[in-house]
Amino acid sequence: NGKDYNFISEDCFKERIKNSAYVEYAIVFKNYYGSSHANVMKLLKDGYDVLFDIDWQGAKQLKNSNYSNILSFFIMPPSKNIIYDRLLQRSIFSGDNEEAINMRMAMYETEIKHKDEYDYIIINNNLVECVNKIHSLIDNLYFFSYWALSI
């Protein structure tokens, strides 16, 4: 808590939605996720670019917002079988059980059907190559201030 995520109650999250406290938010796998408007604005004011690691729901909100210079990447696995294998490997560290993996796999088609809503589709065959491709695209488009990144 407080490092990668800030954990709050569902009621608190919903209250923050009502108060427009998030630049984007989504319910993903029964959990609420959002990016704090105050945190994002502080980073931008301090001269930083902002990278979001969000799903299609949040990316759509950013794309439809008044924010300018949004660049979006949809990072997808080479195949459905490979994402399943990756989820199994991830479960060793995440503690996800078979039910959690199956829930994620059930959402695979829903997630993938949004890929054409992004500026770029990157197939993650190899993590280093995937990161290098994104770096190259960003370097070539250095004038953009924001990036929306979905995995």
Coordinates of N, CA and C in Angstrom, one line a residue:
N1 N 0.8 -1.2 0.0 CA 0.0 0.0 0.0 C 0.9 1.2 0.0
G2 N 0.6 2.2 -0.9 CA 1.3 3.4 -0.9 C 2.5 3.4 -1.8
K3 N 2.9 2.3 -2.4 CA 4.0 2.2 -3.3 C 3.5 2.1 -4.7
D4 N 3.1 0.9 -5.1 CA 2.5 0.7 -6.5 C 1.0 1.0 -6.5
Y5 N 0.4 0.8 -5.4 CA -1.1 1.0 -5.3 C -1.4 1.7 -4.0
N6 N -2.6 2.3 -4.0 CA -3.1 2.9 -2.7 C -4.4 2.2 -2.5
F7 N -4.5 1.4 -1.5 CA -5.7 0.6 -1.2 C -6.7 1.4 -0.4
I8 N -7.9 1.5 -0.9 CA -9.0 2.2 -0.2 C -10.3 1.4 -0.3
S9 N -11.3 1.7 0.5 CA -12.5 1.0 0.4 C -13.3 1.3 -0.9
E10 N -14.1 0.4 -1.3 CA -15.0 0.6 -2.5 C -15.8 1.9 -2.3
D11 N -16.4 2.1 -1.1 CA -17.2 3.3 -0.9 C -16.3 4.6 -1.1
C12 N -15.1 4.6 -0.6 CA -14.2 5.7 -0.7 C -13.9 5.9 -2.2
F13 N -13.7 4.8 -2.9 CA -13.4 4.9 -4.4 C -14.5 5.5 -5.1
K14 N -15.8 5.1 -4.8 CA -17.0 5.6 -5.5 C -17.2 7.0 -5.2
E15 N -16.9 7.4 -4.0 CA -17.0 8.9 -3.6 C -16.0 9.7 -4.4
R16 N -14.8 9.2 -4.6 CA -13.8 9.9 -5.4 C -14.2 10.0 -6.8
I17 N -14.9 9.0 -7.3 CA -15.4 9.0 -8.7 C -16.4 10.2 -8.8
K18 N -17.3 10.3 -7.9 CA -18.3 11.3 -7.9 C -17.7 12.7 -7.8
N19 N -16.5 12.8 -7.1 CA -15.8 14.1 -7.0 C -14.8 14.3 -8.1
S20 N -14.8 13.5 -9.1 CA -13.9 13.7 -10.3 C -12.4 13.6 -9.8
A21 N -12.1 12.8 -8.9 CA -10.7 12.7 -8.4 C -9.8 11.9 -9.3
Y22 N -10.3 11.2 -10.3 CA -9.5 10.4 -11.2 C -9.5 10.9 -12.6
V23 N -8.4 10.9 -13.3 CA -8.3 11.2 -14.7 C -8.9 10.0 -15.5
E24 N -8.8 8.8 -14.9 CA -9.4 7.6 -15.5 C -9.6 6.6 -14.4
Y25 N -10.6 5.8 -14.6 CA -10.8 4.7 -13.6 C -11.5 3.5 -14.3
A26 N -11.4 2.4 -13.7 CA -12.1 1.2 -14.3 C -12.3 0.1 -13.3
I27 N -13.2 -0.7 -13.5 CA -13.4 -1.9 -12.7 C -12.8 -3.1 -13.5
V28 N -11.8 -3.7 -13.0 CA -11.1 -4.8 -13.7 C -11.0 -6.0 -12.8
F29 N -11.5 -7.1 -13.3 CA -11.5 -8.3 -12.5 C -12.0 -8.1 -11.1
K30 N -13.1 -7.4 -11.0 CA -13.8 -7.1 -9.7 C -13.1 -6.1 -8.8
N31 N -12.1 -5.5 -9.3 CA -11.3 -4.5 -8.5 C -11.4 -3.1 -9.2
Y32 N -11.4 -2.1 -8.3 CA -11.4 -0.7 -8.8 C -10.0 -0.2 -9.0
Y33 N -9.7 0.4 -10.1 CA -8.4 1.0 -10.4 C -8.6 2.4 -10.9
G34 N -7.8 3.3 -10.5 CA -7.9 4.7 -11.0 C -6.6 5.4 -10.9
S35 N -6.5 6.5 -11.7 CA -5.3 7.3 -11.7 C -5.7 8.7 -11.1
S36 N -5.1 9.1 -10.0 CA -5.4 10.3 -9.3 C -5.2 11.5 -10.2
H37 N -6.2 12.4 -10.3 CA -6.0 13.6 -11.0 C -5.0 14.5 -10.4
A38 N -5.0 14.6 -9.1 CA -4.0 15.4 -8.4 C -2.5 15.0 -8.7
N39 N -2.3 13.7 -8.6 CA -1.0 13.1 -8.8 C -0.5 13.4 -10.3
V40 N -1.4 13.1 -11.2 CA -1.1 13.3 -12.6 C -0.8 14.8 -12.9
M41 N -1.6 15.7 -12.4 CA -1.4 17.1 -12.6 C -0.1 17.6 -12.0
K42 N 0.3 17.1 -10.8 CA 1.5 17.5 -10.2 C 2.7 17.0 -11.0
L43 N 2.7 15.8 -11.5 CA 3.8 15.3 -12.4 C 3.9 16.2 -13.6
L44 N 2.8 16.5 -14.3 CA 2.8 17.3 -15.5 C 3.4 18.7 -15.2
K45 N 2.9 19.3 -14.1 CA 3.4 20.6 -13.6 C 4.9 20.6 -13.4
D46 N 5.4 19.5 -12.8 CA 6.8 19.4 -12.5 C 7.6 19.0 -13.8
G47 N 7.0 19.0 -14.9 CA 7.7 18.8 -16.2 C 7.9 17.3 -16.6
Y48 N 7.2 16.4 -16.0 CA 7.3 15.0 -16.3 C 6.3 14.6 -17.3
D49 N 6.6 13.6 -18.1 CA 5.6 12.9 -19.0 C 5.0 11.9 -18.1
V50 N 3.8 11.5 -18.4 CA 3.1 10.5 -17.6 C 2.8 9.2 -18.4
L51 N 3.1 8.1 -17.9 CA 2.9 6.8 -18.5 C 1.8 6.1 -17.7
F52 N 0.8 5.7 -18.3 CA -0.3 4.9 -17.6 C -0.2 3.5 -18.0
D53 N -0.3 2.6 -17.0 CA -0.4 1.2 -17.2 C -1.9 0.8 -16.9
I54 N -2.7 0.9 -17.9 CA -4.2 0.8 -17.7 C -4.8 -0.1 -18.7
D55 N -6.1 -0.5 -18.5 CA -6.8 -1.3 -19.5 C -7.5 -0.4 -20.5
W56 N -8.3 -1.0 -21.3 CA -9.0 -0.3 -22.4 C -10.0 0.7 -21.9
Q57 N -10.6 0.4 -20.7 CA -11.6 1.3 -20.2 C -11.0 2.7 -19.9
G58 N -9.9 2.6 -19.1 CA -9.2 3.8 -18.8 C -8.6 4.5 -20.0
A59 N -8.0 3.8 -20.9 CA -7.4 4.3 -22.1 C -8.5 5.1 -22.9
K60 N -9.7 4.5 -23.0 CA -10.8 5.1 -23.7 C -11.1 6.5 -23.1
Q61 N -11.2 6.5 -21.7 CA -11.5 7.7 -21.0 C -10.4 8.8 -21.3
L62 N -9.2 8.4 -21.3 CA -8.1 9.4 -21.6 C -8.2 9.9 -23.1
K63 N -8.5 9.0 -24.0 CA -8.6 9.4 -25.4 C -9.8 10.3 -25.6
N64 N -10.9 10.1 -24.9 CA -12.1 11.0 -25.0 C -12.0 12.2 -24.1
S65 N -10.9 12.4 -23.4 CA -10.8 13.5 -22.5 C -10.4 14.8 -23.2
N66 N -10.2 15.8 -22.4 CA -9.7 17.1 -22.9 C -8.2 17.1 -22.9
Y67 N -7.6 16.1 -22.4 CA -6.1 16.0 -22.4 C -5.6 15.9 -23.8
S68 N -4.6 16.7 -24.1 CA -4.0 16.6 -25.4 C -2.8 15.7 -25.4
N69 N -2.4 15.3 -26.6 CA -1.1 14.6 -26.8 C -1.2 13.2 -26.1
I70 N -2.2 12.5 -26.3 CA -2.3 11.1 -25.8 C -1.8 10.2 -26.8
L71 N -0.9 9.3 -26.5 CA -0.4 8.3 -27.3 C -0.6 7.0 -26.7
S72 N -1.3 6.0 -27.4 CA -1.7 4.8 -26.7 C -1.1 3.6 -27.4
F73 N -0.7 2.6 -26.6 CA -0.2 1.3 -27.1 C -1.0 0.2 -26.5
F74 N -1.4 -0.7 -27.3 CA -2.0 -1.9 -26.9 C -1.0 -3.0 -27.0
I75 N -0.6 -3.6 -25.8 CA 0.4 -4.6 -25.8 C -0.3 -5.9 -25.7
M76 N -0.1 -6.8 -26.7 CA -0.8 -8.1 -26.7 C 0.1 -9.3 -26.8
P77 N -0.3 -10.4 -26.3 CA 0.5 -11.6 -26.5 C 0.4 -12.1 -27.9
P78 N 1.4 -12.9 -28.3 CA 1.3 -13.5 -29.6 C 0.2 -14.5 -29.9
S79 N -0.4 -15.1 -28.8 CA -1.5 -16.0 -28.9 C -2.2 -16.1 -27.6
K80 N -3.4 -16.7 -27.6 CA -4.2 -17.0 -26.4 C -3.5 -18.0 -25.6
N81 N -2.9 -19.0 -26.2 CA -2.2 -20.1 -25.5 C -1.0 -19.5 -24.7
I82 N -0.3 -18.6 -25.3 CA 0.9 -18.0 -24.7 C 0.5 -17.1 -23.5
I83 N -0.7 -16.4 -23.6 CA -1.1 -15.6 -22.4 C -1.5 -16.5 -21.3
Y84 N -2.1 -17.7 -21.6 CA -2.4 -18.7 -20.5 C -1.1 -19.1 -19.8
D85 N -0.1 -19.5 -20.6 CA 1.2 -19.9 -20.1 C 1.8 -18.8 -19.2
R86 N 1.7 -17.6 -19.6 CA 2.3 -16.5 -18.9 C 1.5 -16.3 -17.6
L87 N 0.2 -16.4 -17.6 CA -0.6 -16.3 -16.4 C -0.2 -17.4 -15.4
L88 N 0.0 -18.6 -15.9 CA 0.4 -19.7 -15.0 C 1.8 -19.4 -14.4
Q89 N 2.7 -18.9 -15.2 CA 4.0 -18.5 -14.6 C 3.9 -17.4 -13.6
R90 N 3.0 -16.4 -13.9 CA 2.8 -15.3 -13.0 C 2.2 -15.7 -11.7
S91 N 1.4 -16.8 -11.7 CA 0.7 -17.2 -10.5 C 1.6 -17.7 -9.4
I92 N 2.8 -18.1 -9.9 CA 3.8 -18.5 -8.9 C 4.2 -17.4 -7.9
F93 N 4.2 -16.1 -8.5 CA 4.6 -14.9 -7.7 C 3.3 -14.2 -7.2
S94 N 2.2 -14.2 -8.0 CA 1.1 -13.4 -7.6 C 0.1 -14.1 -6.7
G95 N 0.3 -15.5 -6.6 CA -0.7 -16.2 -5.8 C -2.0 -16.5 -6.4
D96 N -2.2 -16.1 -7.7 CA -3.4 -16.3 -8.4 C -3.7 -17.8 -8.5
N97 N -4.9 -18.2 -8.2 CA -5.3 -19.6 -8.3 C -5.9 -19.9 -9.6
E98 N -6.3 -21.1 -9.9 CA -6.9 -21.5 -11.2 C -8.1 -20.7 -11.5
E99 N -8.9 -20.4 -10.5 CA -10.1 -19.6 -10.7 C -9.8 -18.2 -11.2
A100 N -8.8 -17.5 -10.6 CA -8.3 -16.2 -11.1 C -7.8 -16.3 -12.5
I101 N -7.0 -17.3 -12.8 CA -6.5 -17.4 -14.2 C -7.6 -17.6 -15.2
N102 N -8.6 -18.5 -14.8 CA -9.7 -18.7 -15.7 C -10.6 -17.5 -15.9
M103 N -10.7 -16.6 -14.9 CA -11.4 -15.4 -15.0 C -10.7 -14.5 -16.0
R104 N -9.4 -14.4 -15.9 CA -8.6 -13.6 -16.8 C -8.7 -14.1 -18.2
M105 N -8.7 -15.4 -18.4 CA -8.8 -16.0 -19.7 C -10.2 -15.8 -20.3
A106 N -11.2 -15.8 -19.5 CA -12.6 -15.5 -20.0 C -12.7 -14.1 -20.5
M107 N -11.9 -13.2 -20.0 CA -12.0 -11.8 -20.5 C -11.0 -11.5 -21.7
Y108 N -10.3 -12.5 -22.1 CA -9.3 -12.3 -23.1 C -9.9 -11.7 -24.4
E109 N -11.0 -12.3 -24.9 CA -11.6 -11.9 -26.1 C -12.1 -10.4 -26.0
T110 N -12.7 -10.1 -24.8 CA -13.2 -8.8 -24.6 C -12.1 -7.8 -24.6
E111 N -11.0 -8.1 -24.0 CA -9.8 -7.2 -24.0 C -9.3 -7.0 -25.4
I112 N -9.1 -8.1 -26.1 CA -8.4 -8.1 -27.4 C -9.3 -7.3 -28.4
K113 N -10.6 -7.4 -28.3 CA -11.4 -6.7 -29.3 C -11.3 -5.2 -29.3
H114 N -10.6 -4.6 -28.2 CA -10.4 -3.2 -28.1 C -9.1 -2.7 -28.7
K115 N -8.3 -3.6 -29.2 CA -7.0 -3.3 -29.7 C -7.0 -2.2 -30.8
D116 N -8.0 -2.2 -31.6 CA -8.0 -1.2 -32.7 C -8.3 0.2 -32.3
E117 N -8.6 0.4 -31.0 CA -8.9 1.7 -30.4 C -7.6 2.4 -30.1
Y118 N -6.5 1.7 -30.2 CA -5.2 2.3 -29.8 C -4.4 2.8 -31.0
D119 N -3.5 3.7 -30.7 CA -2.7 4.2 -31.8 C -1.7 3.2 -32.4
Y120 N -1.2 2.3 -31.5 CA -0.2 1.3 -31.9 C -0.6 0.0 -31.2
I121 N -0.4 -1.1 -32.0 CA -0.6 -2.5 -31.4 C 0.8 -3.1 -31.4
I122 N 1.3 -3.5 -30.3 CA 2.6 -4.1 -30.1 C 2.4 -5.5 -29.7
I123 N 2.9 -6.5 -30.4 CA 2.9 -7.9 -30.0 C 4.1 -8.2 -29.2
N124 N 3.9 -8.6 -28.0 CA 5.0 -8.9 -27.0 C 5.4 -10.4 -27.2
N125 N 6.2 -10.6 -28.2 CA 6.9 -11.9 -28.4 C 8.1 -12.0 -27.4
N126 N 8.8 -10.9 -27.2 CA 10.0 -10.9 -26.4 C 10.0 -9.5 -25.7
L127 N 10.1 -9.6 -24.4 CA 9.9 -8.4 -23.6 C 10.9 -7.3 -24.0
V128 N 12.2 -7.6 -24.2 CA 13.2 -6.6 -24.5 C 12.8 -5.9 -25.9
E129 N 12.5 -6.8 -26.8 CA 12.1 -6.2 -28.1 C 10.8 -5.3 -28.0
C130 N 9.9 -5.8 -27.2 CA 8.7 -5.0 -27.0 C 9.0 -3.6 -26.4
V131 N 9.8 -3.6 -25.4 CA 10.1 -2.4 -24.7 C 10.9 -1.5 -25.7
N132 N 11.8 -2.0 -26.5 CA 12.6 -1.3 -27.4 C 11.7 -0.7 -28.5
K133 N 10.7 -1.4 -28.9 CA 9.8 -0.9 -30.0 C 9.0 0.3 -29.4
I134 N 8.5 0.2 -28.2 CA 7.8 1.3 -27.6 C 8.7 2.5 -27.4
H135 N 9.9 2.3 -26.9 CA 10.9 3.4 -26.7 C 11.2 4.1 -28.1
S136 N 11.3 3.3 -29.1 CA 11.6 3.8 -30.4 C 10.4 4.7 -30.9
L137 N 9.2 4.2 -30.7 CA 8.0 5.0 -31.1 C 7.9 6.3 -30.3
I138 N 8.2 6.2 -29.0 CA 8.2 7.4 -28.2 C 9.3 8.4 -28.6
D139 N 10.5 7.9 -28.8 CA 11.6 8.7 -29.2 C 11.3 9.5 -30.5
N140 N 10.6 8.8 -31.4 CA 10.2 9.4 -32.7 C 9.1 10.4 -32.6
L141 N 8.3 10.3 -31.5 CA 7.2 11.2 -31.3 C 7.4 12.0 -30.0
Y142 N 8.6 12.5 -29.8 CA 9.0 13.1 -28.5 C 8.1 14.3 -28.1
F143 N 7.4 14.8 -29.0 CA 6.6 16.0 -28.7 C 5.3 15.7 -27.9
F144 N 5.0 14.4 -27.7 CA 3.8 14.0 -27.0 C 4.1 14.1 -25.5
S145 N 3.1 14.6 -24.7 CA 3.2 14.8 -23.3 C 2.7 13.6 -22.5
Y146 N 1.8 12.8 -23.0 CA 1.1 11.8 -22.2 C 1.3 10.5 -23.0
W147 N 1.2 9.4 -22.3 CA 1.1 8.1 -22.9 C 0.1 7.3 -22.1
A148 N -0.7 6.6 -22.8 CA -1.6 5.6 -22.2 C -1.1 4.2 -22.6
L149 N -0.8 3.4 -21.7 CA -0.2 2.1 -22.0 C -1.2 1.0 -21.4
S150 N -1.6 0.1 -22.2 CA -2.5 -1.0 -21.7 C -1.8 -2.3 -22.0
I151 N -2.0 -3.2 -21.0 CA -1.4 -4.5 -21.2 C -2.6 -5.5 -21.1

